[in-house]
């Protein structure tokens, strides 16, 4: 379902979190990479 301002993410460790649509692209890409070694930082 559409949410204003972002999206709800479900993480592999079982927790969920709302992520803003204004997240930095490099942080977003780091969250989506399984084994790229990126450190996503705060989001």
XYZ file of C-alpha atoms in Angstrom:
43
model
C 0.000 0.000 0.000
C 1.224 3.531 -0.655
C 2.656 5.485 2.272
C 3.283 9.211 2.257
C 6.949 10.105 2.684
C 8.631 6.710 2.392
C 8.358 2.963 2.634
C 8.237 0.254 5.302
C 11.249 -2.080 5.087
C 11.447 -5.597 6.541
C 15.025 -6.577 7.386
C 16.556 -10.068 7.394
C 16.971 -9.997 11.182
C 13.204 -9.652 11.579
C 12.857 -5.971 12.463
C 10.891 -3.461 10.450
C 11.546 0.220 9.896
C 10.050 3.148 8.003
C 12.589 4.643 5.579
C 12.100 8.193 4.321
C 11.772 8.908 0.615
C 14.538 11.488 1.122
C 17.173 8.885 2.044
C 20.571 9.462 0.411
C 20.891 7.263 -2.684
C 24.242 5.771 -1.593
C 22.734 4.766 1.776
C 19.718 3.224 0.028
C 21.953 1.242 -2.324
C 23.993 0.000 0.652
C 20.834 -1.321 2.293
C 19.906 -3.253 -0.843
C 23.264 -4.940 -1.394
C 23.598 -8.328 0.215
C 27.368 -8.730 0.261
C 28.873 -5.580 -1.196
C 30.475 -4.554 2.093
C 28.887 -1.092 2.168
C 28.214 0.460 5.547
C 24.808 2.129 5.199
C 25.217 4.620 8.052
C 22.222 6.323 9.629
C 18.950 6.433 7.750
